[in-house]
mmCIF file of the C-alpha atoms, coordinates in Angstrom:
data_MODEL
# 
_entry.id   MODEL 
# 
loop_
_atom_site.group_PDB 
_atom_site.id 
_atom_site.type_symbol 
_atom_site.label_atom_id 
_atom_site.label_alt_id 
_atom_site.label_comp_id 
_atom_site.label_asym_id 
_atom_site.label_entity_id 
_atom_site.label_seq_id 
_atom_site.pdbx_PDB_ins_code 
_atom_site.Cartn_x 
_atom_site.Cartn_y 
_atom_site.Cartn_z 
_atom_site.occupancy 
_atom_site.B_iso_or_equiv 
_atom_site.pdbx_formal_charge 
_atom_site.auth_seq_id 
_atom_site.auth_comp_id 
_atom_site.auth_asym_id 
_atom_site.auth_atom_id 
_atom_site.pdbx_PDB_model_num 
ATOM 1  C CA . MET A 1 1  ? -117.309 -55.406 -34.058 1.00 0.00 ? 1  MET A CA 1 
ATOM 2  C CA . LEU A 1 2  ? -117.619 -57.374 -37.497 1.00 0.00 ? 2  LEU A CA 1 
ATOM 3  C CA . GLU A 1 3  ? -121.618 -57.243 -36.814 1.00 0.00 ? 3  GLU A CA 1 
ATOM 4  C CA . GLN A 1 4  ? -121.426 -52.954 -37.300 1.00 0.00 ? 4  GLN A CA 1 
ATOM 5  C CA . PHE A 1 5  ? -119.733 -53.025 -40.832 1.00 0.00 ? 5  PHE A CA 1 
ATOM 6  C CA . LEU A 1 6  ? -122.202 -55.679 -41.871 1.00 0.00 ? 6  LEU A CA 1 
ATOM 7  C CA . LEU A 1 7  ? -125.202 -53.465 -40.276 1.00 0.00 ? 7  LEU A CA 1 
ATOM 8  C CA . TYR A 1 8  ? -122.787 -50.547 -42.077 1.00 0.00 ? 8  TYR A CA 1 
ATOM 9  C CA . SER A 1 9  ? -123.013 -52.002 -45.768 1.00 0.00 ? 9  SER A CA 1 
ATOM 10 C CA . LEU A 1 10 ? -126.844 -53.058 -45.168 1.00 0.00 ? 10 LEU A CA 1 
ATOM 11 C CA . SER A 1 11 ? -127.920 -49.525 -44.577 1.00 0.00 ? 11 SER A CA 1 
ATOM 12 C CA . ARG A 1 12 ? -125.768 -47.886 -46.347 1.00 0.00 ? 12 ARG A CA 1 
ATOM 13 C CA . GLY A 1 13 ? -125.335 -49.987 -49.432 1.00 0.00 ? 13 GLY A CA 1 
ATOM 14 C CA . ARG A 1 14 ? -121.671 -49.159 -49.325 1.00 0.00 ? 14 ARG A CA 1 
ATOM 15 C CA . ALA A 1 15 ? -119.048 -52.039 -49.929 1.00 0.00 ? 15 ALA A CA 1 
ATOM 16 C CA . ILE A 1 16 ? -117.102 -53.502 -46.861 1.00 0.00 ? 16 ILE A CA 1 
ATOM 17 C CA . ARG A 1 17 ? -114.043 -55.405 -46.864 1.00 0.00 ? 17 ARG A CA 1 
ATOM 18 C CA . VAL A 1 18 ? -114.258 -59.074 -45.526 1.00 0.00 ? 18 VAL A CA 1 
ATOM 19 C CA . ILE A 1 19 ? -111.608 -61.622 -44.685 1.00 0.00 ? 19 ILE A CA 1 
ATOM 20 C CA . TYR A 1 20 ? -113.518 -65.047 -44.841 1.00 0.00 ? 20 TYR A CA 1 
ATOM 21 C CA . MET A 1 21 ? -113.094 -68.981 -44.820 1.00 0.00 ? 21 MET A CA 1 
ATOM 22 C CA . LYS A 1 22 ? -113.519 -71.011 -48.029 1.00 0.00 ? 22 LYS A CA 1 
ATOM 23 C CA . ASP A 1 23 ? -112.834 -74.730 -48.228 1.00 0.00 ? 23 ASP A CA 1 
ATOM 24 C CA . GLY A 1 24 ? -110.170 -74.428 -45.432 1.00 0.00 ? 24 GLY A CA 1 
ATOM 25 C CA . ALA A 1 25 ? -108.272 -71.639 -46.781 1.00 0.00 ? 25 ALA A CA 1 
ATOM 26 C CA . ILE A 1 26 ? -108.499 -67.386 -46.173 1.00 0.00 ? 26 ILE A CA 1 
ATOM 27 C CA . ALA A 1 27 ? -109.751 -65.228 -48.486 1.00 0.00 ? 27 ALA A CA 1 
ATOM 28 C CA . ALA A 1 28 ? -110.813 -61.609 -49.325 1.00 0.00 ? 28 ALA A CA 1 
ATOM 29 C CA . ARG A 1 29 ? -113.571 -60.100 -51.177 1.00 0.00 ? 29 ARG A CA 1 
ATOM 30 C CA . THR A 1 30 ? -115.278 -56.527 -51.222 1.00 0.00 ? 30 THR A CA 1 
ATOM 31 C CA . ILE A 1 31 ? -118.783 -57.099 -50.808 1.00 0.00 ? 31 ILE A CA 1 
ATOM 32 C CA . THR A 1 32 ? -122.356 -55.287 -50.110 1.00 0.00 ? 32 THR A CA 1 
ATOM 33 C CA . VAL A 1 33 ? -124.733 -56.969 -47.952 1.00 0.00 ? 33 VAL A CA 1 
ATOM 34 C CA . LEU A 1 34 ? -128.133 -57.496 -49.283 1.00 0.00 ? 34 LEU A CA 1 
ATOM 35 C CA . ALA A 1 35 ? -129.649 -58.823 -46.038 1.00 0.00 ? 35 ALA A CA 1 
ATOM 36 C CA . ILE A 1 36 ? -128.138 -60.534 -42.472 1.00 0.00 ? 36 ILE A CA 1 
ATOM 37 C CA . ALA A 1 37 ? -130.416 -63.537 -41.282 1.00 0.00 ? 37 ALA A CA 1 
ATOM 38 C CA . ASP A 1 38 ? -129.908 -65.411 -37.531 1.00 0.00 ? 38 ASP A CA 1 
ATOM 39 C CA . THR A 1 39 ? -126.973 -67.794 -39.490 1.00 0.00 ? 39 THR A CA 1 
ATOM 40 C CA . HIS A 1 40 ? -125.718 -66.031 -42.786 1.00 0.00 ? 40 HIS A CA 1 
ATOM 41 C CA . ILE A 1 41 ? -125.600 -63.346 -44.853 1.00 0.00 ? 41 ILE A CA 1 
ATOM 42 C CA . THR A 1 42 ? -126.846 -62.275 -48.255 1.00 0.00 ? 42 THR A CA 1 
ATOM 43 C CA . TYR A 1 43 ? -124.655 -60.253 -50.212 1.00 0.00 ? 43 TYR A CA 1 
ATOM 44 C CA . ARG A 1 44 ? -122.743 -59.384 -54.177 1.00 0.00 ? 44 ARG A CA 1 
ATOM 45 C CA . VAL A 1 45 ? -120.027 -58.654 -55.314 1.00 0.00 ? 45 VAL A CA 1 
ATOM 46 C CA . GLY A 1 46 ? -119.173 -55.299 -57.460 1.00 0.00 ? 46 GLY A CA 1 
ATOM 47 C CA . THR A 1 47 ? -122.309 -53.943 -58.747 1.00 0.00 ? 47 THR A CA 1 
ATOM 48 C CA . ARG A 1 48 ? -124.249 -56.299 -61.046 1.00 0.00 ? 48 ARG A CA 1 
ATOM 49 C CA . GLY A 1 49 ? -123.108 -59.317 -59.385 1.00 0.00 ? 49 GLY A CA 1 
ATOM 50 C CA . LYS A 1 50 ? -125.863 -62.217 -58.557 1.00 0.00 ? 50 LYS A CA 1 
ATOM 51 C CA . ALA A 1 51 ? -126.853 -62.521 -54.959 1.00 0.00 ? 51 ALA A CA 1 
ATOM 52 C CA . GLN A 1 52 ? -124.772 -65.309 -52.894 1.00 0.00 ? 52 GLN A CA 1 
ATOM 53 C CA . GLN A 1 53 ? -125.091 -66.241 -49.198 1.00 0.00 ? 53 GLN A CA 1 
ATOM 54 C CA . MET A 1 54 ? -122.112 -66.923 -46.743 1.00 0.00 ? 54 MET A CA 1 
ATOM 55 C CA . ASP A 1 55 ? -122.465 -68.328 -43.302 1.00 0.00 ? 55 ASP A CA 1 
ATOM 56 C CA . LYS A 1 56 ? -121.492 -65.875 -40.641 1.00 0.00 ? 56 LYS A CA 1 
ATOM 57 C CA . VAL A 1 57 ? -119.373 -68.702 -38.994 1.00 0.00 ? 57 VAL A CA 1 
ATOM 58 C CA . ASP A 1 58 ? -116.778 -68.382 -42.212 1.00 0.00 ? 58 ASP A CA 1 
ATOM 59 C CA . LEU A 1 59 ? -116.802 -64.503 -41.504 1.00 0.00 ? 59 LEU A CA 1 
ATOM 60 C CA . LEU A 1 60 ? -113.456 -63.642 -39.938 1.00 0.00 ? 60 LEU A CA 1 
ATOM 61 C CA . SER A 1 61 ? -112.892 -59.959 -40.368 1.00 0.00 ? 61 SER A CA 1 
ATOM 62 C CA . ALA A 1 62 ? -114.581 -57.318 -41.774 1.00 0.00 ? 62 ALA A CA 1 
ATOM 63 C CA . ALA A 1 63 ? -113.187 -53.258 -42.767 1.00 0.00 ? 63 ALA A CA 1 
ATOM 64 C CA . TYR A 1 64 ? -114.325 -50.346 -44.735 1.00 0.00 ? 64 TYR A CA 1 
ATOM 65 C CA . ALA A 1 65 ? -113.500 -50.774 -48.135 1.00 0.00 ? 65 ALA A CA 1 
ATOM 66 C CA . ARG A 1 66 ? -110.900 -49.109 -49.782 1.00 0.00 ? 66 ARG A CA 1 
ATOM 67 C CA . GLY A 1 67 ? -111.601 -45.613 -49.576 1.00 0.00 ? 67 GLY A CA 1 
ATOM 68 C CA . ASP A 1 68 ? -114.163 -45.387 -47.481 1.00 0.00 ? 68 ASP A CA 1 
ATOM 69 C CA . ASP A 1 69 ? -113.882 -44.105 -43.759 1.00 0.00 ? 69 ASP A CA 1 
ATOM 70 C CA . GLY A 1 70 ? -117.164 -44.834 -42.879 1.00 0.00 ? 70 GLY A CA 1 
ATOM 71 C CA . SER A 1 71 ? -117.735 -41.120 -42.449 1.00 0.00 ? 71 SER A CA 1 
ATOM 72 C CA . LEU A 1 72 ? -121.152 -39.251 -42.665 1.00 0.00 ? 72 LEU A CA 1 
ATOM 73 C CA . THR A 1 73 ? -119.860 -36.456 -44.423 1.00 0.00 ? 73 THR A CA 1 
ATOM 74 C CA . GLU A 1 74 ? -118.104 -38.394 -47.467 1.00 0.00 ? 74 GLU A CA 1 
ATOM 75 C CA . GLY A 1 75 ? -117.489 -36.422 -50.588 1.00 0.00 ? 75 GLY A CA 1 
ATOM 76 C CA . THR A 1 76 ? -117.996 -32.765 -48.863 1.00 0.00 ? 76 THR A CA 1 
ATOM 77 C CA . LEU A 1 77 ? -115.875 -29.995 -48.238 1.00 0.00 ? 77 LEU A CA 1 
ATOM 78 C CA . PRO A 1 78 ? -114.679 -29.012 -45.040 1.00 0.00 ? 78 PRO A CA 1 
# 
């Protein structure tokens, strides 16, 4: 499931919310995935943030960012 959220962010350029381990503590952050490699991801925080890398083993969980339900018809009226 984690991989699906990473691919969603990468393919659509949408932010996701991740929970990860940092220096032995659990942290949360909203990121946009820029690239996925075998052992790490490259991501950006915010719209102007500098590209950063994180090891995949540090990722614990991922979900849609607040206000995004992942639907393809997002922003359209029923």
